[in-house]
mmCIF file of C-alpha atoms and ligand atoms in Angstrom:
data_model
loop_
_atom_site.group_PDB
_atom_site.id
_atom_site.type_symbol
_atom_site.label_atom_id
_atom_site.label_comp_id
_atom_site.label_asym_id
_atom_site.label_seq_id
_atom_site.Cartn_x
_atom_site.Cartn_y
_atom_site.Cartn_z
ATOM 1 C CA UNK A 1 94.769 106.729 101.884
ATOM 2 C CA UNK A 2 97.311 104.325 102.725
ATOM 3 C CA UNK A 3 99.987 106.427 103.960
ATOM 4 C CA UNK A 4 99.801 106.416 108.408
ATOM 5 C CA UNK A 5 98.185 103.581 108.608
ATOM 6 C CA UNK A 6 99.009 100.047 109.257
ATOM 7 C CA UNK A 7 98.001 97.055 106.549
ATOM 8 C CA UNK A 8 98.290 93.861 107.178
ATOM 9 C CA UNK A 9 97.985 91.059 104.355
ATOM 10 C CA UNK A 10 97.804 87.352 105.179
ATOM 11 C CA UNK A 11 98.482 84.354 102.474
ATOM 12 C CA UNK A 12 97.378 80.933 102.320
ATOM 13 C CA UNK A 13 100.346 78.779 101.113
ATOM 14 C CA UNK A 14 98.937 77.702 97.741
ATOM 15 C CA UNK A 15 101.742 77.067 95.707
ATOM 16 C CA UNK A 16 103.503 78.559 92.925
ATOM 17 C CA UNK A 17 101.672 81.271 91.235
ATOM 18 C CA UNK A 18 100.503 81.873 88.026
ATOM 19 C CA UNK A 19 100.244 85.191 85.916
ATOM 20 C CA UNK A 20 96.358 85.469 86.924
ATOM 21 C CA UNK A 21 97.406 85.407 90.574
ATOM 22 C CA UNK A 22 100.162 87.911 90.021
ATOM 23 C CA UNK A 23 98.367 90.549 88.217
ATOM 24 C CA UNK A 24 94.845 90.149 89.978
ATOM 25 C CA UNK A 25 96.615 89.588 93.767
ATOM 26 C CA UNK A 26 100.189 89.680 94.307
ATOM 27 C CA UNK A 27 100.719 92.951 92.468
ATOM 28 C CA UNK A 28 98.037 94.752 93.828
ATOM 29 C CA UNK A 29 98.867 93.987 97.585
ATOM 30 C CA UNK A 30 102.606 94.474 97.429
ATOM 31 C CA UNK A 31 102.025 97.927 95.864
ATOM 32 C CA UNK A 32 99.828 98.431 98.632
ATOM 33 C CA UNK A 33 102.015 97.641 101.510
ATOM 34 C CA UNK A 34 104.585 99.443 99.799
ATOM 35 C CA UNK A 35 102.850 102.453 100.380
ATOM 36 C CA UNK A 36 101.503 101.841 103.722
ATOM 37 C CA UNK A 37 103.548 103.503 106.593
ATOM 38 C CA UNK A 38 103.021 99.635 108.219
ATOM 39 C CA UNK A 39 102.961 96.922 106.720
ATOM 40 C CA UNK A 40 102.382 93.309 108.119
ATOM 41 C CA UNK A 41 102.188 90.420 105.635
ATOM 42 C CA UNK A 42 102.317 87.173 106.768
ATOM 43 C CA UNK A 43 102.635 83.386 105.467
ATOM 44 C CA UNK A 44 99.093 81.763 107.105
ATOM 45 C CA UNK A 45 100.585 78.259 107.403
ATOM 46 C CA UNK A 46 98.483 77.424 110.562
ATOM 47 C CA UNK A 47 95.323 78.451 108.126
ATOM 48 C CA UNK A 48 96.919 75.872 105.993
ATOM 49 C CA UNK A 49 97.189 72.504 108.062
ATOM 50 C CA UNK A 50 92.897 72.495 107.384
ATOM 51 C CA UNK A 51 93.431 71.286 105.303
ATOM 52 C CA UNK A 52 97.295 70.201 103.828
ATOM 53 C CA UNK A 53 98.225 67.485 106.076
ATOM 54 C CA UNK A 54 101.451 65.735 104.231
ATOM 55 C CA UNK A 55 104.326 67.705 106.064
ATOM 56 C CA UNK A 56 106.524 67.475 102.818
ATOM 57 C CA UNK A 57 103.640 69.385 100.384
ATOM 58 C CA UNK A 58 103.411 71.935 103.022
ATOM 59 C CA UNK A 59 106.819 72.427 103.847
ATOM 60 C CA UNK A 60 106.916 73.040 100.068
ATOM 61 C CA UNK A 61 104.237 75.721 99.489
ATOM 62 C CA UNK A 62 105.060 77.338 102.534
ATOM 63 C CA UNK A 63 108.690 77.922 100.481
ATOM 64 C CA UNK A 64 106.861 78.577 97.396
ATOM 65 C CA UNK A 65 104.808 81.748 98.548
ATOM 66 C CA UNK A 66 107.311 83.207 100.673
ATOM 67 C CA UNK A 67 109.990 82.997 97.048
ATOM 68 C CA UNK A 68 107.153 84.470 95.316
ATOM 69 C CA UNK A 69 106.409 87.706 97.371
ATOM 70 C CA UNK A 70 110.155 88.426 97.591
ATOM 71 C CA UNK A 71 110.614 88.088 94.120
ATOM 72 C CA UNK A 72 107.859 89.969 93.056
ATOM 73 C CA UNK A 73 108.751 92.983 94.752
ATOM 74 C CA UNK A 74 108.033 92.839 98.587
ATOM 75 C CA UNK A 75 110.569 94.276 100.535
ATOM 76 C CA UNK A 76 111.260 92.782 103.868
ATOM 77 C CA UNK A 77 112.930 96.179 104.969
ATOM 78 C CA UNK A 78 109.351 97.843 104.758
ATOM 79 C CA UNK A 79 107.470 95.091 105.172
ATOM 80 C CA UNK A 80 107.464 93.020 108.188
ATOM 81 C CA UNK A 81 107.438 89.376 106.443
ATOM 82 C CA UNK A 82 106.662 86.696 109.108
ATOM 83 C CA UNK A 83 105.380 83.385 109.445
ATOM 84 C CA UNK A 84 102.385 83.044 111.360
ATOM 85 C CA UNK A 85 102.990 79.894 113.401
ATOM 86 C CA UNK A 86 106.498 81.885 114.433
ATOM 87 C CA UNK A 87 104.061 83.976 116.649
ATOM 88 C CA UNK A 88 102.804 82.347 119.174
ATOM 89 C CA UNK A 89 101.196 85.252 120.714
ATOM 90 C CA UNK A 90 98.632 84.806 118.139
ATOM 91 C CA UNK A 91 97.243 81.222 119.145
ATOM 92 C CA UNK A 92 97.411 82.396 122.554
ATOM 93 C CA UNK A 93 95.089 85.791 121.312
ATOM 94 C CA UNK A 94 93.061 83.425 119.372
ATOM 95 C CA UNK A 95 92.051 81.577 122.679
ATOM 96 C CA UNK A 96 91.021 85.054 124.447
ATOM 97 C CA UNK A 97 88.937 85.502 121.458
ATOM 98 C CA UNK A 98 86.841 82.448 121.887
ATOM 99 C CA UNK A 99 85.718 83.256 124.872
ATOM 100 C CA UNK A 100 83.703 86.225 122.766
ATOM 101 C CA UNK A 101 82.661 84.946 119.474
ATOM 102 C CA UNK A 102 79.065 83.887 119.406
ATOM 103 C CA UNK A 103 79.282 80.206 118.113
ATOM 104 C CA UNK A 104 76.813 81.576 115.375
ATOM 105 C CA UNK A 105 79.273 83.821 113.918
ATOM 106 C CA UNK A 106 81.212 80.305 112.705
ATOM 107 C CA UNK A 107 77.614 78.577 111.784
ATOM 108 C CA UNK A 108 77.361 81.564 109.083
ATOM 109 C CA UNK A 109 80.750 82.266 107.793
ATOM 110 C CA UNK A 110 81.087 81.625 104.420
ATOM 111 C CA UNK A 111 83.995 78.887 104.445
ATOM 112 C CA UNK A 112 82.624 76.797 106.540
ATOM 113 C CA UNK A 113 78.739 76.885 104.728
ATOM 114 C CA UNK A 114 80.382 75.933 101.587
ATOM 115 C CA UNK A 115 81.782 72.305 102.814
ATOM 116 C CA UNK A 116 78.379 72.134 104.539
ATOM 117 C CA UNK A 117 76.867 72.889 100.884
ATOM 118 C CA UNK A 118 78.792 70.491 99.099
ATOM 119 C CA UNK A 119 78.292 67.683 101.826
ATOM 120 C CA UNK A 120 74.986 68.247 101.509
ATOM 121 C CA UNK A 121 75.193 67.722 97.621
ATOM 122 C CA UNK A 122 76.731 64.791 97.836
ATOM 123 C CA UNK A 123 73.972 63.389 100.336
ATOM 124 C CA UNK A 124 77.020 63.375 103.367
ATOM 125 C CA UNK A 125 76.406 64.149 106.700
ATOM 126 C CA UNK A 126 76.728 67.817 107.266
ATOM 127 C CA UNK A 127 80.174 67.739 109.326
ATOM 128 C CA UNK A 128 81.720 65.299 107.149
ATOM 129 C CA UNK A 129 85.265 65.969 106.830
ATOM 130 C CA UNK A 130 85.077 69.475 108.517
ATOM 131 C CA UNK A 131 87.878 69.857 111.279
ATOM 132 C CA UNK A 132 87.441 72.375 113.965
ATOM 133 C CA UNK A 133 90.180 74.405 112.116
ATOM 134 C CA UNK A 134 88.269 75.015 109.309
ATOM 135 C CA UNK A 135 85.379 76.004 111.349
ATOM 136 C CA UNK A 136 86.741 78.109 113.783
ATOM 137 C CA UNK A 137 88.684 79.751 111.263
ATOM 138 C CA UNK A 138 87.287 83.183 111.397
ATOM 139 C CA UNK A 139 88.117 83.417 114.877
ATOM 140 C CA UNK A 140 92.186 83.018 114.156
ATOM 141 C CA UNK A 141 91.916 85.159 111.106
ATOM 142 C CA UNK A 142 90.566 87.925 114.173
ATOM 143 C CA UNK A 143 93.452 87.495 115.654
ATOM 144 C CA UNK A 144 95.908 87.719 112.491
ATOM 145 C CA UNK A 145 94.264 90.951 112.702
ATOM 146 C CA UNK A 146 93.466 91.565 116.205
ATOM 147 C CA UNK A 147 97.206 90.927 117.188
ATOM 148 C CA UNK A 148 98.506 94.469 115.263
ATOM 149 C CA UNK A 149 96.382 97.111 115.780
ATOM 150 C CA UNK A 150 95.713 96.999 112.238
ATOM 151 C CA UNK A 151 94.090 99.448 110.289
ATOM 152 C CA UNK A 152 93.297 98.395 106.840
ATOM 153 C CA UNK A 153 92.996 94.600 105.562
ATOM 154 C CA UNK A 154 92.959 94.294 101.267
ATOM 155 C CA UNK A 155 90.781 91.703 100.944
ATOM 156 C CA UNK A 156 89.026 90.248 98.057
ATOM 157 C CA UNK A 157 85.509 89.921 98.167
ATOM 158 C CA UNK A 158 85.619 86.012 99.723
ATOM 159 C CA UNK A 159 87.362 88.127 102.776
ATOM 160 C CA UNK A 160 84.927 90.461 104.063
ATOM 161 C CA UNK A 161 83.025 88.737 105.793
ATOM 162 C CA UNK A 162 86.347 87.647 107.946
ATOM 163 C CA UNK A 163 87.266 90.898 108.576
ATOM 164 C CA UNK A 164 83.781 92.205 109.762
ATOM 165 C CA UNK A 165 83.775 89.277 112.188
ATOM 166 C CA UNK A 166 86.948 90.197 113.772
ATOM 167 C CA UNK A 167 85.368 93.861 114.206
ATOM 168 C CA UNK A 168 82.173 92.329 115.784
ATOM 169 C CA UNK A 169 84.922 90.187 118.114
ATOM 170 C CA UNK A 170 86.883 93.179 118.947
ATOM 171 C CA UNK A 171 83.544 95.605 119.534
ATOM 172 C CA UNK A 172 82.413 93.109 121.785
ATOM 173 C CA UNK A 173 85.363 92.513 123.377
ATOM 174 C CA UNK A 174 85.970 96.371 124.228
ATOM 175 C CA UNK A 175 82.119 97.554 124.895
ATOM 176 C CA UNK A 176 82.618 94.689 127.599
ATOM 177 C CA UNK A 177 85.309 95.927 129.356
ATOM 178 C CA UNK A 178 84.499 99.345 128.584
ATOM 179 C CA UNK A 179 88.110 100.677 126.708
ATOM 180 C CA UNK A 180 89.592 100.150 123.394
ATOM 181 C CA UNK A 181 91.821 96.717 124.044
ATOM 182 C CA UNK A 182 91.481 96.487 120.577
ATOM 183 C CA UNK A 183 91.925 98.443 117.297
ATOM 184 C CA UNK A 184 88.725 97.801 115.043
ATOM 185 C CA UNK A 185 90.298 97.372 111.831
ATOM 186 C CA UNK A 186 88.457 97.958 108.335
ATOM 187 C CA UNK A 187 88.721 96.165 105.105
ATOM 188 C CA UNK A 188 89.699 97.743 101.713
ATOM 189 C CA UNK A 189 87.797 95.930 98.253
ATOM 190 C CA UNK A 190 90.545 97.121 95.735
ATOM 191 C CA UNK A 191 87.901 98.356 93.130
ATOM 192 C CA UNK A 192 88.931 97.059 89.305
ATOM 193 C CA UNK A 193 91.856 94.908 89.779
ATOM 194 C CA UNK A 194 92.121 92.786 86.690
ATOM 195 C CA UNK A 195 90.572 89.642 85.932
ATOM 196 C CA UNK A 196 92.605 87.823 83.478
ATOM 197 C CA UNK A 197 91.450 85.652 81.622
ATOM 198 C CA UNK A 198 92.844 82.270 81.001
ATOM 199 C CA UNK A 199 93.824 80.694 77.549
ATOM 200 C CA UNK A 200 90.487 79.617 77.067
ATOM 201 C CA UNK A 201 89.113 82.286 78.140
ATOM 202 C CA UNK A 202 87.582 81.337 81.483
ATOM 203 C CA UNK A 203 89.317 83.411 84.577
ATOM 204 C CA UNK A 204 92.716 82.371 84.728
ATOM 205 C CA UNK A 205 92.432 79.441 87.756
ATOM 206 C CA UNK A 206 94.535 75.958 88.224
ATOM 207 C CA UNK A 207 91.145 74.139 88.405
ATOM 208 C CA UNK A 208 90.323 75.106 85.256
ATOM 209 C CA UNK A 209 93.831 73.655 83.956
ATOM 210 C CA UNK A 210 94.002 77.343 82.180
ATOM 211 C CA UNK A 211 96.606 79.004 83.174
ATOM 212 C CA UNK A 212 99.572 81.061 82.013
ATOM 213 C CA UNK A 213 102.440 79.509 84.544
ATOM 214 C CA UNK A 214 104.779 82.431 85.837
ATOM 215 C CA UNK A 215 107.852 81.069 86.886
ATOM 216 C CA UNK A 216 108.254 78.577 84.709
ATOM 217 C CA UNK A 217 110.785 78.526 81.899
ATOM 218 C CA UNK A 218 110.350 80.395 78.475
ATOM 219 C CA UNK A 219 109.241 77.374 76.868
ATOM 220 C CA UNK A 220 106.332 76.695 78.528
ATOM 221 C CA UNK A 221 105.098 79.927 79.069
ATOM 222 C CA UNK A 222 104.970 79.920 75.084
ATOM 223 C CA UNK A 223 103.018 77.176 74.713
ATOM 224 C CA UNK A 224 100.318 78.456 77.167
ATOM 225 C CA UNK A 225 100.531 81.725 75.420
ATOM 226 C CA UNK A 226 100.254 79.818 71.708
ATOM 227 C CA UNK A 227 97.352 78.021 73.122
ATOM 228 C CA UNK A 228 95.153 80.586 73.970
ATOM 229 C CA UNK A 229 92.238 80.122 72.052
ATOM 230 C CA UNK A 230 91.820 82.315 68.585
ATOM 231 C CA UNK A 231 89.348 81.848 65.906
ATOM 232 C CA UNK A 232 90.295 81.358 62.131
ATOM 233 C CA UNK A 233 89.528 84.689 60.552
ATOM 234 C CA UNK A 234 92.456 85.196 58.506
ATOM 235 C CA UNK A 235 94.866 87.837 59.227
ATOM 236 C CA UNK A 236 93.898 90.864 56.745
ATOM 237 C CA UNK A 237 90.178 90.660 58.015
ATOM 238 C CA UNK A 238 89.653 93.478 60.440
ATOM 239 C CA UNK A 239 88.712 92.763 64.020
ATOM 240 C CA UNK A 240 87.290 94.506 67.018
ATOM 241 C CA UNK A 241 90.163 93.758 69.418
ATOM 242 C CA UNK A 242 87.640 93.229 71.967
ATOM 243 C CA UNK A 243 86.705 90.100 70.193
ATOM 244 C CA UNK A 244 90.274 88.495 70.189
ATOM 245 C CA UNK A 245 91.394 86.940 73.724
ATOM 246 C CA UNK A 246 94.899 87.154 73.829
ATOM 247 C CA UNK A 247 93.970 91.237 73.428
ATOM 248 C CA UNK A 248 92.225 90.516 76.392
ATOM 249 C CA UNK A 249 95.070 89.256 78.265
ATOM 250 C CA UNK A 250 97.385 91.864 77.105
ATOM 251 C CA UNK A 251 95.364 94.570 78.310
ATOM 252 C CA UNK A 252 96.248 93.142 82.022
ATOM 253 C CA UNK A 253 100.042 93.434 81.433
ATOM 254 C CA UNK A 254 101.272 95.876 78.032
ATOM 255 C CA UNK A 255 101.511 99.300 78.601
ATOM 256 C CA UNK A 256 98.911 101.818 77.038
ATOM 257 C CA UNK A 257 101.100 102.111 74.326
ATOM 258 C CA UNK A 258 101.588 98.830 73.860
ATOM 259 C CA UNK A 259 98.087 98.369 73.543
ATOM 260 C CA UNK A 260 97.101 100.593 71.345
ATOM 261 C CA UNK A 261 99.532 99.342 68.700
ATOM 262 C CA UNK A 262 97.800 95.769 69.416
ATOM 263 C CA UNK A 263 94.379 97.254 69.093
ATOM 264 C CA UNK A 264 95.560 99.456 66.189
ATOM 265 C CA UNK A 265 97.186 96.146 64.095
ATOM 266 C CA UNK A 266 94.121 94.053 64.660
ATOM 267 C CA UNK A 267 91.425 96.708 63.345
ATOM 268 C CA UNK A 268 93.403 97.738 60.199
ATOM 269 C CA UNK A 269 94.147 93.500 59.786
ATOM 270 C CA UNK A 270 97.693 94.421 59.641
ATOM 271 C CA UNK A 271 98.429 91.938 63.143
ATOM 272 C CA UNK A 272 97.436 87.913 62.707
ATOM 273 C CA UNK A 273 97.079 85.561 65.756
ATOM 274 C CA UNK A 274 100.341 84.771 65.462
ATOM 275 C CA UNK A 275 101.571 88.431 65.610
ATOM 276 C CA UNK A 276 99.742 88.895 68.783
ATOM 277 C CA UNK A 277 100.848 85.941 70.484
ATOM 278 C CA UNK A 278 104.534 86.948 70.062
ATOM 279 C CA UNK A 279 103.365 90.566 71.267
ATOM 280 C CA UNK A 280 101.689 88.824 74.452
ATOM 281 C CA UNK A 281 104.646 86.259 74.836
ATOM 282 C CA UNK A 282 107.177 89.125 75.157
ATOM 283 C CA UNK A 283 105.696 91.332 77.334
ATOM 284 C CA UNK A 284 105.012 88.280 79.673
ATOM 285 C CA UNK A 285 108.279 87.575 79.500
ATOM 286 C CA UNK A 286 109.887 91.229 79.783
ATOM 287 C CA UNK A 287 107.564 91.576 83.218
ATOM 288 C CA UNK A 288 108.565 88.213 84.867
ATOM 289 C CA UNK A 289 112.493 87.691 83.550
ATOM 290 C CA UNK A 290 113.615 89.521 86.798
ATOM 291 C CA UNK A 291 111.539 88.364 89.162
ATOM 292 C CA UNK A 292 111.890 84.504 88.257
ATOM 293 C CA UNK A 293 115.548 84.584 88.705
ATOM 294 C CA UNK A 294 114.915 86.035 92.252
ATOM 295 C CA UNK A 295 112.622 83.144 92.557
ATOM 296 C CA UNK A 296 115.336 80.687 91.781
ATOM 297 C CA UNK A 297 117.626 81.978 93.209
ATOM 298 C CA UNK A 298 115.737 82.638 96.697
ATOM 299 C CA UNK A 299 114.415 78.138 96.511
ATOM 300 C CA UNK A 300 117.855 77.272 95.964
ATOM 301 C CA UNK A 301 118.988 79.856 99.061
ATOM 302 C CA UNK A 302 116.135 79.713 101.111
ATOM 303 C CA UNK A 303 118.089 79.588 103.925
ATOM 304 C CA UNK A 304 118.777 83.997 103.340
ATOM 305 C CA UNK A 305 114.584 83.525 103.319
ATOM 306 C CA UNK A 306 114.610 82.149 106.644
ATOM 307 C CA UNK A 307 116.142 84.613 108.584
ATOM 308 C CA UNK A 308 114.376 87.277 106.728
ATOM 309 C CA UNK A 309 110.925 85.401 108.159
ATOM 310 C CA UNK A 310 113.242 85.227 111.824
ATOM 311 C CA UNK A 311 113.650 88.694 111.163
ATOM 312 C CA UNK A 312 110.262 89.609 110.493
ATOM 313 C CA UNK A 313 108.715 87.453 113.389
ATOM 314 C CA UNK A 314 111.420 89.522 115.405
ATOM 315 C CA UNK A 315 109.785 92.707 114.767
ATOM 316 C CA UNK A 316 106.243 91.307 114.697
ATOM 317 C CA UNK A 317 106.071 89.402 118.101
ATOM 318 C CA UNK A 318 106.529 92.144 120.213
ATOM 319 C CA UNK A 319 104.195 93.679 118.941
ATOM 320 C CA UNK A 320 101.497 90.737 119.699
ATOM 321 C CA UNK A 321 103.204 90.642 123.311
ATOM 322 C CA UNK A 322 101.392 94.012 124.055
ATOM 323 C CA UNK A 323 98.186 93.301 122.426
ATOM 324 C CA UNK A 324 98.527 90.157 124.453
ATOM 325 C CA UNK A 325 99.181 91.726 127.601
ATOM 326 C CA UNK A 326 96.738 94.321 126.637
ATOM 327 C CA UNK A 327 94.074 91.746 127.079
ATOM 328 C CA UNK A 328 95.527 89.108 129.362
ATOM 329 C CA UNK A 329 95.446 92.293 132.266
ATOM 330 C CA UNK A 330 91.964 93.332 131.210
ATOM 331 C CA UNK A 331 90.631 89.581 131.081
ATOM 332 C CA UNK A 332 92.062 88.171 134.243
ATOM 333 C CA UNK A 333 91.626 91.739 136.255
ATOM 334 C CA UNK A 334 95.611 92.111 136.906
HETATM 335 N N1 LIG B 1 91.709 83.943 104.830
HETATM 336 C C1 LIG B 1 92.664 84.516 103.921
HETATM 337 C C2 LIG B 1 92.524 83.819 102.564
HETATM 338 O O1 LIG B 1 91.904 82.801 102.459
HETATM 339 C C3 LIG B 1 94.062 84.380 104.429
HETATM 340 C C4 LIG B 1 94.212 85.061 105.740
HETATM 341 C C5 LIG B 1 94.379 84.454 106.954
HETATM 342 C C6 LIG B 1 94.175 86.457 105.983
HETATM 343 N N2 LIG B 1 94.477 85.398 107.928
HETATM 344 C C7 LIG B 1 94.357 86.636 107.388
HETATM 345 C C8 LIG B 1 94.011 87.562 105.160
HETATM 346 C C9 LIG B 1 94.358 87.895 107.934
HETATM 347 C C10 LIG B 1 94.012 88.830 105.723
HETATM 348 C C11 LIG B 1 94.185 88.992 107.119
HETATM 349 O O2 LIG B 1 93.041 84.312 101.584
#
């Protein structure tokens, strides 16, 4: 499905990751664009000044998600890896757009109802604290897409809505001038990506202050791990695996085999809590041993990660130029 077409991936600069984010996101879409015959993923740090606005933090995040893909497998030889705000083509695309997105589309898109929502909760004026990034936002994302003929965006299910306004932009913007300036691109729900469950068995998220941290050192991956909540049946009493959450988590990560012997152990009440927290603990550890090396290593050089994103943005602008030019002759009648 993926193979001849062209995927591009966009992500906000949230900080370090943890295993929830790696198994239910990161996993998922660098397995994708490794099988794409393009692939475009991209660091969305203009998406990010919204609503980050200390230089330092940014600076920061921006580091820690670009670390994070590398190490986790993307590979900037198949991939083109860019920053966003290294293509200026896309601001400039972004501007063309305006001229064709119905302010309405921004009134209903789903970002920008939800500050409106909460203001309105907390008995605020509507607009309060709501830049004109955050509500135009829709209409840049169109562009992230716009810009490379793209043919397939992974999105979660937050990100549809995004992706069918940049189709409504781009229909628009072609039935006016009566040719395709622009590819209509689709979005692709993965169907069943995991879910994981944090240690107290809430999906794993940093609000929640639940989380199994990914690139942190042994230790404290074994005290999330130890503190995921068990019950105090004693070992020798059978249980349906389904009933014990670290089983849970463990299905997202241990192979088939793997699990069975879990599942297997807890039924006959020949595996205790403790047994399956060690189980859990390795295989955490066995997936992300590699991987958080790379991510050390690639902070402490991130200079080598810079010119891969110069690199990328290399490959990447020109390829904005023509959609730019593409529009710019059709717009201004040249
Ligand atoms: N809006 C996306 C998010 O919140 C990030 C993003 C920005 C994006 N531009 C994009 C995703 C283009 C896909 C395509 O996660």
């Amino acid at each position: 499905m993926f193979d001849k077409k062209t995927v591009l991936t966009g992500v906000k600069p949230t900080g370090t990751p943890h295993l929830g984010n790696y198994l239910g996101a990161i996993k998922p879409a660098i397995d994708l664009g490794n099988r794409a015959e393009n692939h475009y993923m991209f660091i969305a740090d203009y998406h990010a000044i919204n609503a980050e606005k200390d230089p330092l933090v940014l600076n920061q995040k921006i580091k820690e998600v670009a670390c994070t893909y590398l190490a986790l497998g993307l590979n900037p030889n198949h991939s083109v890896f860019y920053r966003q705000s290294d293509i200026p083509e896309i601001t400039e695309i972004t501007t063309i757009l305006y001229a064709y997105t119905p302010k309405g589309f921004m009134n209903k898109a789903h970002a920008y109802k939800a500050c409106v929502d909460k203001n309105r909760e907390a008995d605020k004026p509507d607009d309060d604290g709501i830049n004109m990034g955050l509500y135009t936002y829709p209409t840049l994302m169109a562009a992230d897409i716009l810009s490379f003929d793209t043919d397939i965006v992974p999105v979660g299910k937050d990100q549809v809505q995004h992706v069918e306004i940049a189709r409504d932009i781009a229909g628009a913007i072609n039935a006016h001038y009566g040719k395709e300036l622009l590819h209509l691109p689709e979005y692709y729900l993965a169907e069943n990506v995991a879910i994981v469950p944090g240690v107290d068995g809430r999906k794993m998220s940093k609000s929640y202050g639940n989380i199994i941290p990914l690139f942190d050192d042994d230790k404290a991956i074994k005290k999330a791990v130890f503190s995921v909540v068990t019950d105090s049946r004693p070992m020798d009493e059978p249980k349906d695996p389904d009933s014990v959450m670290v089983y849970e988590i463990y299905k997202s990560i241990a192979t088939p085999d793997q699990l069975k012997e879990m599942a297997d152990g807890l039924r006959e009440g020949r595996l205790g809590y403790g047994h399956v927290k060690n189980m859990l603990l390795d295989a955490i550890i066995n997936e992300i041993k590699e991987p958080r090396e790379k991510y050390n290593y690639y902070m402490a050089h991130f200079d080598e990660v810079e010119s891969m994103l110069q690199e990328g943005a290399s490959k990447a602008r020109p390829v904005a130029q023509r959609t730019l030019k593409r529009l710019k002759d059709a717009v201004f009648g040249r």
